[in-house]
Amino acid sequence: MAEFALGNEPAGAEEATVVGISCGSSHTVALLSCGVVASWGRGEDGQLGHGVADESPTPRAIAALTDAGVDCVVCGAEYTVAVASSRGHIYSWGWGDFGRLGHGDCGDVFVPRPIAFFDGRRVAAVACGDTHTLVTLEGGELWAFGRNQNGQLGLGHTNDCLSPQRVEALAGEVVTSVACGSEHSLAATAKGQVFSWGWGRYGNLGDGDSQDRYLPTQVVGLEQVHIRAVVCGWRHSAVVCQEGRVWTFGWSKYGQLGHGDHVDHTRPEPVAALAHTRVALVAGGWRHTMAADVEGGLWAWGWNKFGQLGLGDGEDRSAPTRVEGALAGRRVAQLACGWRHTLAVTQDGAVFSWGRGVNGQLGLGPLQDVPSPTLLAVLSAGELRRDAILATSEAAGGGYVAPADRYAVVPGADDAPYGNGASAAAVPSMPPLDARLASLVPDQGPGGEADGRTSKKARTSIDMAR
């Protein structure tokens, strides 16, 4: 199949708009109204689905999903899941350690592969964390697979699961919303209740302490409100009630809870700065949080070292701040956070990206950070054509990178790397590397920060400062 350059589509080609967007640690995936799935950014672990380990600085169609009927895309840290609900398929690809892809093994997958267990089943929702995955079936039944060392699968033990396992503790509940953090999980039910489980040492489970939970436990303090959506950042959590109020809890070192402080909160607390704002959407990044209100206005708070808040600078915010710039006068309809980048789709079909860009995760071409919302014209209404993004699955000049040949380092709280002091920039023979989440972070010290380096298949974590 011929590979067209985006923006050079033939005259009369079919128009399309972005109807779904999701961000991984340093990659991004979009679903188009014509059914095409496009990906860009870091691709070292196959998370782009193009069959090779290359980065892509601009959107490219995933050829293996052409005409697959995909209607939902979700990114984990270094992997991706797509759902074709009408055909009863879930596809997964990317980094496979700990069984997060659900294929019964730990192998990396560079081209979308159906998860055999779900063939013929009707899927309602998918959530992806760093190394674990949750799937809700129609009817509200919850299944989990992947890494489980802190109980994030909710199965009552800490054994990894290479294949989907039913979360029996929620049997009888109709799960309506699910979310995965690095190593913790949240679920909301049809009754409006919220359950949490997994890693809880920053209070991100909302149960008033810093203990891990191996089974879903109801979050207290929300009994008088009906929760319609749950959201996880890396180590922080948020819930949105039916009336549009937002509660947050967990890690707050960078102000990512939006309470105007930098103190961890172990129980849900309403975000006071949004008390008079009806919120429609919330997205959580590594250390930042974004929200869109019912009028389409965009709000940002938390860590902003790379401009991921979209405020035009690199200053952190501990309370919600209105994002203007190129989004002034536009209504945000979709929102997604990566670790250090953010994307938004407006009601009129325009796509904007900003934040960290060194792996091409912004899709803008240049590998550089962008501190303000910038139009991703090639995917925006009026510019996007289906014919333009259909691409062969064989990338030019690419190649597979063996897991044992991948290297990066774990940073400390100040982004200085541990280990041998190297960074991706110091290893020019390797592709640019980016941060992974907790699967590569060593055991936590008393303060919860990484205090050493760990390895899995000779892969360590990342230079988070990249």
CSV table of C-alpha atoms in Angstrom, one decimal:
chain,number,residue,atom,x,y,z
A,1,MET,CA,0.0,0.0,0.0
A,2,ALA,CA,1.4,3.4,-0.9
A,3,GLU,CA,2.4,5.7,1.9
A,4,PHE,CA,1.1,9.2,1.4
A,5,ALA,CA,2.7,12.3,3.0
A,6,LEU,CA,0.2,13.9,5.4
A,7,GLY,CA,-1.1,17.0,3.8
A,8,ASN,CA,-0.5,15.8,0.3
A,9,GLU,CA,-3.7,13.9,-0.1
A,10,PRO,CA,-5.4,13.5,-3.5
A,11,ALA,CA,-8.1,15.8,-4.4
A,12,GLY,CA,-11.5,14.6,-3.5
A,13,ALA,CA,-10.2,12.3,-0.8
A,14,GLU,CA,-12.5,11.3,2.1
A,15,GLU,CA,-12.6,13.8,5.0
A,16,ALA,CA,-12.2,12.6,8.5
A,17,THR,CA,-12.0,13.9,12.1
A,18,VAL,CA,-10.4,12.7,15.3
A,19,VAL,CA,-13.0,11.0,17.5
A,20,GLY,CA,-10.6,9.4,20.0
A,21,ILE,CA,-7.3,10.4,21.5
A,22,SER,CA,-5.0,8.7,24.1
A,23,CYS,CA,-1.5,9.4,25.3
A,24,GLY,CA,1.1,6.9,26.7
A,25,SER,CA,4.3,7.9,28.4
A,26,SER,CA,5.8,9.3,25.2
A,27,HIS,CA,3.5,8.2,22.4
A,28,THR,CA,0.1,9.2,21.2
A,29,VAL,CA,-2.7,7.4,19.3
A,30,ALA,CA,-5.7,8.8,17.6
A,31,LEU,CA,-8.8,7.2,16.2
A,32,LEU,CA,-10.3,8.9,13.1
A,33,SER,CA,-14.0,9.0,12.2
A,34,CYS,CA,-13.2,6.9,9.1
A,35,GLY,CA,-11.9,4.1,11.3
A,36,VAL,CA,-8.2,4.6,10.7
A,37,VAL,CA,-5.9,4.5,13.8
A,38,ALA,CA,-2.8,6.8,13.7
A,39,SER,CA,0.1,6.8,16.1
A,40,TRP,CA,3.2,8.8,16.6
A,41,GLY,CA,6.0,9.4,19.2
A,42,ARG,CA,8.3,7.0,20.9
A,43,GLY,CA,8.2,3.5,19.3
A,44,GLU,CA,11.1,1.6,20.9
A,45,ASP,CA,8.9,-1.1,22.4
A,46,GLY,CA,6.5,-1.5,19.4
A,47,GLN,CA,3.8,0.7,21.0
A,48,LEU,CA,3.2,2.5,17.7
A,49,GLY,CA,2.1,-0.7,16.0
A,50,HIS,CA,4.1,-0.2,12.8
A,51,GLY,CA,6.1,-3.3,13.1
A,52,VAL,CA,9.4,-1.7,13.9
A,53,ALA,CA,11.1,0.1,16.9
A,54,ASP,CA,11.3,3.5,15.3
A,55,GLU,CA,10.0,6.8,16.6
A,56,SER,CA,7.6,8.7,14.4
A,57,PRO,CA,7.5,12.5,14.8
A,58,THR,CA,4.3,12.8,12.8
A,59,PRO,CA,1.1,10.7,12.7
A,60,ARG,CA,1.1,7.5,10.7
A,61,ALA,CA,-1.7,5.1,10.1
A,62,ILE,CA,-1.4,1.7,11.7
A,63,ALA,CA,-1.8,-0.5,8.6
A,64,ALA,CA,-2.6,-3.6,10.5
A,65,LEU,CA,-5.8,-2.0,11.8
A,66,THR,CA,-7.1,-0.7,8.5
A,67,ASP,CA,-10.8,-1.6,8.2
A,68,ALA,CA,-10.6,-3.4,11.6
A,69,GLY,CA,-13.6,-1.6,12.9
A,70,VAL,CA,-11.8,0.0,15.8
A,71,ASP,CA,-14.0,2.3,17.9
A,72,CYS,CA,-11.7,2.9,21.0
A,73,VAL,CA,-8.0,3.4,21.6
A,74,VAL,CA,-6.2,3.5,24.9
A,75,CYS,CA,-2.5,3.9,25.7
A,76,GLY,CA,-0.6,2.4,28.6
A,77,ALA,CA,2.9,3.7,29.4
A,78,GLU,CA,4.7,1.8,26.6
A,79,TYR,CA,1.9,-0.2,25.1
A,80,THR,CA,-1.5,0.4,23.3
A,81,VAL,CA,-4.9,-1.3,23.2
A,82,ALA,CA,-7.6,-0.9,20.6
A,83,VAL,CA,-11.2,-2.2,20.8
A,84,ALA,CA,-13.4,-3.2,17.8
A,85,SER,CA,-16.5,-3.8,19.9
A,86,SER,CA,-18.9,-4.5,17.0
A,87,ARG,CA,-16.6,-7.3,15.9
A,88,GLY,CA,-15.8,-8.6,19.4
A,89,HIS,CA,-12.0,-8.0,19.3
A,90,ILE,CA,-9.5,-6.3,21.5
A,91,TYR,CA,-6.0,-5.7,20.0
A,92,SER,CA,-2.9,-5.0,22.1
A,93,TRP,CA,0.7,-4.3,21.2
A,94,GLY,CA,3.9,-2.8,22.6
A,95,TRP,CA,6.0,-3.7,25.6
A,96,GLY,CA,4.8,-7.0,26.9
A,97,ASP,CA,6.7,-7.6,30.2
A,98,PHE,CA,4.5,-8.8,33.1
A,99,GLY,CA,1.7,-9.9,30.8
A,100,ARG,CA,0.2,-6.5,30.4
A,101,LEU,CA,-0.8,-7.3,26.8
A,102,GLY,CA,-3.0,-10.2,27.8
A,103,HIS,CA,-1.5,-12.7,25.3
A,104,GLY,CA,-0.4,-15.3,27.9
A,105,ASP,CA,3.3,-14.4,27.7
A,106,CYS,CA,5.7,-11.5,28.3
A,107,GLY,CA,6.8,-10.9,24.8
A,108,ASP,CA,6.8,-7.5,23.1
A,109,VAL,CA,4.4,-7.2,20.1
A,110,PHE,CA,5.2,-4.8,17.3
A,111,VAL,CA,2.0,-5.2,15.3
A,112,PRO,CA,-1.6,-5.1,16.8
A,113,ARG,CA,-2.6,-8.6,17.9
A,114,PRO,CA,-6.0,-9.7,19.0
A,115,ILE,CA,-6.3,-10.9,22.6
A,116,ALA,CA,-7.7,-14.3,22.1
A,117,PHE,CA,-9.5,-14.4,25.4
A,118,PHE,CA,-11.8,-11.6,24.5
A,119,ASP,CA,-12.7,-12.8,21.0
A,120,GLY,CA,-16.5,-12.6,20.7
A,121,ARG,CA,-17.0,-10.7,23.9
A,122,ARG,CA,-18.5,-7.3,24.0
A,123,VAL,CA,-16.2,-4.8,25.6
A,124,ALA,CA,-17.5,-1.7,27.3
A,125,ALA,CA,-14.3,0.0,28.5
A,126,VAL,CA,-10.5,-0.4,28.8
A,127,ALA,CA,-8.0,1.2,31.1
A,128,CYS,CA,-4.2,0.9,30.8
A,129,GLY,CA,-1.7,1.8,33.5
A,130,ASP,CA,2.1,1.4,33.4
A,131,THR,CA,2.1,-2.4,33.4
A,132,HIS,CA,-1.4,-3.5,34.0
A,133,THR,CA,-4.7,-3.5,32.1
A,134,LEU,CA,-8.4,-3.5,33.1
A,135,VAL,CA,-11.2,-4.4,30.8
A,136,THR,CA,-14.9,-4.0,31.5
A,137,LEU,CA,-17.4,-6.1,29.6
A,138,GLU,CA,-20.9,-5.1,28.7
A,139,GLY,CA,-22.9,-5.7,31.8
A,140,GLY,CA,-20.2,-4.3,34.0
A,141,GLU,CA,-18.0,-7.4,34.6
A,142,LEU,CA,-14.3,-6.4,35.3
A,143,TRP,CA,-11.3,-8.4,34.1
A,144,ALA,CA,-7.6,-7.6,34.9
A,145,PHE,CA,-4.1,-8.7,33.7
A,146,GLY,CA,-0.5,-7.7,33.8
A,147,ARG,CA,1.8,-6.8,36.7
A,148,ASN,CA,0.4,-7.2,40.2
A,149,GLN,CA,3.2,-6.7,42.7
A,150,ASN,CA,1.2,-4.2,44.7
A,151,GLY,CA,-2.2,-5.8,44.2
A,152,GLN,CA,-3.2,-3.4,41.3
A,153,LEU,CA,-5.2,-6.2,39.6
A,154,GLY,CA,-7.6,-6.5,42.6
A,155,LEU,CA,-7.4,-10.3,42.8
A,156,GLY,CA,-6.4,-10.6,46.4
A,157,HIS,CA,-2.8,-11.6,45.8
A,158,THR,CA,0.4,-10.2,44.2
A,159,ASN,CA,1.1,-12.6,41.4
A,160,ASP,CA,1.4,-11.3,37.9
A,161,CYS,CA,-1.3,-12.5,35.5
A,162,LEU,CA,-0.3,-13.1,31.9
A,163,SER,CA,-3.9,-13.7,30.8
A,164,PRO,CA,-7.2,-11.9,31.8
A,165,GLN,CA,-8.6,-12.8,35.3
A,166,ARG,CA,-12.0,-11.8,36.5
A,167,VAL,CA,-12.0,-9.4,39.5
A,168,GLU,CA,-14.3,-11.6,41.7
A,169,ALA,CA,-14.4,-9.0,44.5
A,170,LEU,CA,-16.6,-6.8,42.3
A,171,ALA,CA,-18.9,-9.6,41.1
A,172,GLY,CA,-22.4,-8.4,41.4
A,173,GLU,CA,-21.4,-4.8,40.8
A,174,VAL,CA,-21.9,-3.1,37.5
A,175,VAL,CA,-18.7,-1.3,36.8
A,176,THR,CA,-19.3,1.9,34.7
A,177,SER,CA,-15.9,3.6,34.8
A,178,VAL,CA,-12.3,2.3,35.3
A,179,ALA,CA,-8.9,3.9,35.6
A,180,CYS,CA,-5.3,2.7,36.0
A,181,GLY,CA,-2.5,4.6,37.6
A,182,SER,CA,1.1,3.4,37.7
A,183,GLU,CA,0.3,0.6,40.2
A,184,HIS,CA,-3.2,1.4,41.5
A,185,SER,CA,-6.7,1.2,40.1
A,186,LEU,CA,-10.1,2.8,40.5
A,187,ALA,CA,-13.6,1.8,39.5
A,188,ALA,CA,-17.0,3.5,39.7
A,189,THR,CA,-20.2,1.5,39.8
A,190,ALA,CA,-23.7,2.1,38.5
A,191,LYS,CA,-24.6,2.9,42.1
A,192,GLY,CA,-22.2,5.8,42.0
A,193,GLN,CA,-19.7,4.1,44.4
A,194,VAL,CA,-16.0,4.2,44.0
A,195,PHE,CA,-13.6,1.3,44.7
A,196,SER,CA,-9.8,1.5,44.8
A,197,TRP,CA,-6.9,-1.0,45.1
A,198,GLY,CA,-3.2,-1.5,44.6
A,199,TRP,CA,-0.3,0.8,45.6
A,200,GLY,CA,-1.4,3.3,48.2
A,201,ARG,CA,1.6,4.8,49.8
A,202,TYR,CA,0.8,8.4,48.8
A,203,GLY,CA,-2.9,8.1,49.9
A,204,ASN,CA,-3.9,7.7,46.2
A,205,LEU,CA,-6.4,5.0,47.2
A,206,GLY,CA,-8.4,7.6,49.2
A,207,ASP,CA,-8.9,5.4,52.2
A,208,GLY,CA,-7.2,7.6,54.7
A,209,ASP,CA,-3.9,5.8,55.1
A,210,SER,CA,-0.9,4.8,53.0
A,211,GLN,CA,-1.4,1.1,52.8
A,212,ASP,CA,-1.6,-1.1,49.7
A,213,ARG,CA,-4.9,-2.9,49.1
A,214,TYR,CA,-5.0,-6.2,47.2
A,215,LEU,CA,-8.8,-6.2,46.9
A,216,PRO,CA,-11.2,-3.4,45.8
A,217,THR,CA,-12.1,-1.4,48.8
A,218,GLN,CA,-14.9,1.3,48.8
A,219,VAL,CA,-13.5,4.8,49.0
A,220,VAL,CA,-15.1,6.6,52.0
A,221,GLY,CA,-16.3,10.2,52.1
A,222,LEU,CA,-18.1,10.0,48.7
A,223,GLU,CA,-21.2,8.3,49.9
A,224,GLN,CA,-23.4,11.4,49.5
A,225,VAL,CA,-22.4,12.0,45.8
A,226,HIS,CA,-22.9,10.0,42.7
A,227,ILE,CA,-19.6,9.5,41.0
A,228,ARG,CA,-19.8,9.1,37.2
A,229,ALA,CA,-16.1,8.9,36.3
A,230,VAL,CA,-12.8,8.0,37.9
A,231,VAL,CA,-9.3,9.1,36.7
A,232,CYS,CA,-5.8,8.2,37.7
A,233,GLY,CA,-2.5,10.0,37.3
A,234,TRP,CA,0.8,8.3,38.1
A,235,ARG,CA,0.3,8.4,41.9
A,236,HIS,CA,-2.7,10.6,42.2
A,237,SER,CA,-6.5,10.1,41.7
A,238,ALA,CA,-9.5,12.1,40.8
A,239,VAL,CA,-13.3,11.5,40.6
A,240,VAL,CA,-16.0,13.5,38.9
A,241,CYS,CA,-19.5,13.5,40.3
A,242,GLN,CA,-22.8,13.7,38.3
A,243,GLU,CA,-23.0,17.4,39.0
A,244,GLY,CA,-19.6,18.1,37.6
A,245,ARG,CA,-17.6,18.6,40.9
A,246,VAL,CA,-14.1,17.2,41.1
A,247,TRP,CA,-12.4,15.5,44.0
A,248,THR,CA,-8.7,14.6,44.1
A,249,PHE,CA,-6.5,12.6,46.4
A,250,GLY,CA,-3.0,11.1,46.6
A,251,TRP,CA,0.4,12.5,45.7
A,252,SER,CA,0.7,16.3,45.6
A,253,LYS,CA,4.4,17.1,45.5
A,254,TYR,CA,3.9,19.2,42.4
A,255,GLY,CA,0.5,20.5,43.1
A,256,GLN,CA,-1.2,17.9,40.9
A,257,LEU,CA,-4.2,17.6,43.2
A,258,GLY,CA,-5.2,21.3,42.6
A,259,HIS,CA,-5.7,22.1,46.3
A,260,GLY,CA,-3.2,25.0,46.4
A,261,ASP,CA,-0.7,23.1,48.4
A,262,HIS,CA,2.0,20.4,48.0
A,263,VAL,CA,0.7,18.1,50.7
A,264,ASP,CA,-0.4,14.5,50.0
A,265,HIS,CA,-4.1,14.0,50.7
A,266,THR,CA,-5.2,10.6,51.8
A,267,ARG,CA,-8.9,11.1,51.4
A,268,PRO,CA,-10.9,12.7,48.6
A,269,GLU,CA,-11.3,16.4,48.8
A,270,PRO,CA,-13.2,18.7,46.4
A,271,VAL,CA,-11.1,21.0,44.3
A,272,ALA,CA,-12.1,24.3,45.7
A,273,ALA,CA,-10.9,26.4,42.8
A,274,LEU,CA,-13.4,24.6,40.6
A,275,ALA,CA,-16.3,24.8,43.0
A,276,HIS,CA,-18.4,26.9,40.7
A,277,THR,CA,-17.3,25.2,37.5
A,278,ARG,CA,-19.1,22.2,36.1
A,279,VAL,CA,-16.4,19.8,34.9
A,280,ALA,CA,-17.0,17.4,32.0
A,281,LEU,CA,-13.6,15.8,31.5
A,282,VAL,CA,-10.5,15.2,33.6
A,283,ALA,CA,-7.2,13.6,32.5
A,284,GLY,CA,-4.2,12.7,34.7
A,285,GLY,CA,-0.6,12.7,33.6
A,286,TRP,CA,2.6,11.7,35.5
A,287,ARG,CA,2.6,14.8,37.7
A,288,HIS,CA,0.0,17.1,36.1
A,289,THR,CA,-3.8,17.2,35.8
A,290,MET,CA,-6.1,18.7,33.1
A,291,ALA,CA,-9.8,19.3,33.1
A,292,ALA,CA,-12.4,20.6,30.6
A,293,ASP,CA,-15.6,22.2,31.8
A,294,VAL,CA,-19.0,21.9,30.3
A,295,GLU,CA,-18.5,25.1,28.3
A,296,GLY,CA,-15.3,23.7,26.8
A,297,GLY,CA,-12.9,25.7,28.8
A,298,LEU,CA,-9.6,24.1,29.7
A,299,TRP,CA,-7.9,24.1,33.1
A,300,ALA,CA,-4.5,22.9,34.1
A,301,TRP,CA,-2.5,22.3,37.3
A,302,GLY,CA,0.6,20.4,38.6
A,303,TRP,CA,4.0,19.9,37.2
A,304,ASN,CA,4.9,22.1,34.2
A,305,LYS,CA,8.7,21.6,33.6
A,306,PHE,CA,8.2,20.9,29.9
A,307,GLY,CA,5.2,23.2,29.3
A,308,GLN,CA,2.7,20.3,29.6
A,309,LEU,CA,0.1,22.6,31.3
A,310,GLY,CA,-0.1,24.7,28.1
A,311,LEU,CA,0.4,28.0,29.9
A,312,GLY,CA,3.3,29.3,27.9
A,313,ASP,CA,5.9,28.8,30.7
A,314,GLY,CA,7.6,26.2,32.8
A,315,GLU,CA,6.2,27.1,36.2
A,316,ASP,CA,4.2,24.6,38.2
A,317,ARG,CA,0.7,25.4,39.4
A,318,SER,CA,-0.9,24.1,42.6
A,319,ALA,CA,-4.4,25.2,41.7
A,320,PRO,CA,-6.4,25.0,38.4
A,321,THR,CA,-5.4,27.7,36.0
A,322,ARG,CA,-7.3,28.6,32.8
A,323,VAL,CA,-5.5,27.6,29.5
A,324,GLU,CA,-6.0,30.2,26.8
A,325,GLY,CA,-3.6,31.0,23.9
A,326,ALA,CA,-4.7,29.2,20.8
A,327,LEU,CA,-7.6,27.6,22.6
A,328,ALA,CA,-9.2,30.9,23.5
A,329,GLY,CA,-12.7,30.9,22.2
A,330,ARG,CA,-12.7,27.1,21.4
A,331,ARG,CA,-14.5,24.4,23.2
A,332,VAL,CA,-12.5,21.4,24.2
A,333,ALA,CA,-14.3,18.1,23.6
A,334,GLN,CA,-11.6,15.5,24.2
A,335,LEU,CA,-8.5,15.5,26.4
A,336,ALA,CA,-5.6,13.2,27.0
A,337,CYS,CA,-2.4,13.4,29.2
A,338,GLY,CA,0.8,11.6,28.7
A,339,TRP,CA,3.6,11.7,31.2
A,340,ARG,CA,4.8,15.2,30.1
A,341,HIS,CA,2.6,16.1,27.1
A,342,THR,CA,-1.0,16.9,26.6
A,343,LEU,CA,-3.5,16.7,23.7
A,344,ALA,CA,-6.9,18.2,23.2
A,345,VAL,CA,-9.5,18.0,20.5
A,346,THR,CA,-12.0,20.9,20.1
A,347,GLN,CA,-15.6,20.7,19.2
A,348,ASP,CA,-14.9,22.0,15.7
A,349,GLY,CA,-12.4,19.1,15.1
A,350,ALA,CA,-9.1,20.9,15.7
A,351,VAL,CA,-6.3,19.0,17.4
A,352,PHE,CA,-3.8,20.7,19.6
A,353,SER,CA,-0.7,19.3,21.4
A,354,TRP,CA,1.9,20.7,23.8
A,355,GLY,CA,4.5,19.8,26.4
A,356,ARG,CA,7.4,17.4,26.0
A,357,GLY,CA,8.2,16.7,22.4
A,358,VAL,CA,11.7,15.1,22.2
A,359,ASN,CA,10.3,11.7,21.1
A,360,GLY,CA,7.8,13.1,18.6
A,361,GLN,CA,4.9,12.6,20.9
A,362,LEU,CA,3.4,15.9,19.9
A,363,GLY,CA,3.1,14.9,16.3
A,364,LEU,CA,4.3,18.3,15.1
A,365,GLY,CA,7.5,17.1,13.3
A,366,PRO,CA,10.3,18.9,15.2
A,367,LEU,CA,11.6,17.0,18.2
A,368,GLN,CA,11.2,19.8,20.7
A,369,ASP,CA,9.1,20.9,23.6
A,370,VAL,CA,6.2,23.3,23.1
A,371,PRO,CA,4.8,25.2,26.1
A,372,SER,CA,1.5,26.3,24.5
A,373,PRO,CA,-1.3,24.6,22.7
A,374,THR,CA,-0.2,24.3,19.0
A,375,LEU,CA,-2.4,23.2,16.2
A,376,LEU,CA,-1.7,19.7,14.9
A,377,ALA,CA,-3.0,20.7,11.5
A,378,VAL,CA,-2.5,17.4,9.8
A,379,LEU,CA,-5.1,15.8,12.1
A,380,SER,CA,-7.4,18.8,12.3
A,381,ALA,CA,-10.8,19.2,10.6
A,382,GLY,CA,-10.4,20.8,7.2
A,383,GLU,CA,-6.9,19.4,6.8
A,384,LEU,CA,-7.3,15.7,7.5
A,385,ARG,CA,-7.9,13.2,4.7
A,386,ARG,CA,-8.3,9.5,5.1
A,387,ASP,CA,-6.2,8.7,2.0
A,388,ALA,CA,-3.4,10.8,3.2
A,389,ILE,CA,-2.6,8.7,6.3
A,390,LEU,CA,-3.0,5.1,5.0
A,391,ALA,CA,0.5,3.8,5.3
A,392,THR,CA,2.4,0.5,4.8
A,393,SER,CA,3.2,-1.3,8.0
A,394,GLU,CA,6.8,-1.5,6.9
A,395,ALA,CA,8.6,1.7,7.9
A,396,ALA,CA,11.5,2.8,5.8
A,397,GLY,CA,14.9,2.5,7.4
A,398,GLY,CA,13.7,1.0,10.7
A,399,GLY,CA,14.7,-2.1,12.6
A,400,TYR,CA,13.9,-4.2,15.7
A,401,VAL,CA,15.8,-3.3,18.9
A,402,ALA,CA,16.2,-6.3,21.2
A,403,PRO,CA,15.0,-5.8,24.7
A,404,ALA,CA,18.5,-6.5,26.1
A,405,ASP,CA,19.9,-3.7,24.0
A,406,ARG,CA,17.6,-1.0,25.5
A,407,TYR,CA,19.0,1.2,28.2
A,408,ALA,CA,18.0,4.1,30.3
A,409,VAL,CA,18.3,5.2,33.9
A,410,VAL,CA,16.0,5.9,36.8
A,411,PRO,CA,15.9,9.6,37.9
A,412,GLY,CA,15.6,10.9,41.4
A,413,ALA,CA,13.1,13.5,42.5
A,414,ASP,CA,15.2,16.3,41.0
A,415,ASP,CA,15.4,14.4,37.6
A,416,ALA,CA,19.1,13.6,38.2
A,417,PRO,CA,19.7,10.1,37.0
A,418,TYR,CA,20.7,7.3,39.3
A,419,GLY,CA,22.7,4.2,38.2
A,420,ASN,CA,25.8,4.9,36.2
A,421,GLY,CA,24.8,8.5,35.6
A,422,ALA,CA,24.2,8.0,31.9
A,423,SER,CA,21.2,9.3,30.1
A,424,ALA,CA,19.7,8.6,26.7
A,425,ALA,CA,21.5,11.6,25.3
A,426,ALA,CA,24.8,10.0,26.4
A,427,VAL,CA,24.1,6.8,24.4
A,428,PRO,CA,24.0,8.1,20.8
A,429,SER,CA,23.9,4.6,19.3
A,430,MET,CA,20.5,4.0,21.0
A,431,PRO,CA,17.1,5.5,20.0
A,432,PRO,CA,16.1,8.4,22.2
A,433,LEU,CA,14.6,6.9,25.4
A,434,ASP,CA,11.8,8.2,27.6
A,435,ALA,CA,10.4,7.5,31.0
A,436,ARG,CA,8.7,4.3,32.0
A,437,LEU,CA,6.5,4.1,35.1
A,438,ALA,CA,6.7,2.0,38.2
A,439,SER,CA,7.6,-1.3,36.6
A,440,LEU,CA,11.1,0.1,36.2
A,441,VAL,CA,11.2,2.2,39.4
A,442,PRO,CA,13.0,0.4,42.2
A,443,ASP,CA,11.6,-0.3,45.6
A,444,GLN,CA,10.5,2.9,47.3
A,445,GLY,CA,12.3,4.4,50.2
A,446,PRO,CA,10.6,5.9,53.2
A,447,GLY,CA,9.6,9.0,51.3
A,448,GLY,CA,8.2,7.1,48.4
A,449,GLU,CA,10.9,8.2,45.9
A,450,ALA,CA,13.0,5.8,43.9
A,451,ASP,CA,16.2,5.2,45.8
A,452,GLY,CA,18.1,2.9,43.4
A,453,ARG,CA,17.9,1.2,40.0
A,454,THR,CA,16.3,-2.0,39.0
A,455,SER,CA,16.4,-4.1,35.9
A,456,LYS,CA,14.0,-6.2,33.9
A,457,LYS,CA,15.5,-8.0,30.9
A,458,ALA,CA,18.4,-5.6,31.2
A,459,ARG,CA,16.0,-2.7,30.7
A,460,THR,CA,16.0,-0.2,33.5
A,461,SER,CA,13.8,2.9,33.7
A,462,ILE,CA,14.3,6.1,32.1
A,463,ASP,CA,15.8,9.5,32.2
A,464,MET,CA,12.7,11.2,33.4
A,465,ALA,CA,14.2,14.6,32.6
A,466,ARG,CA,14.0,13.8,28.9
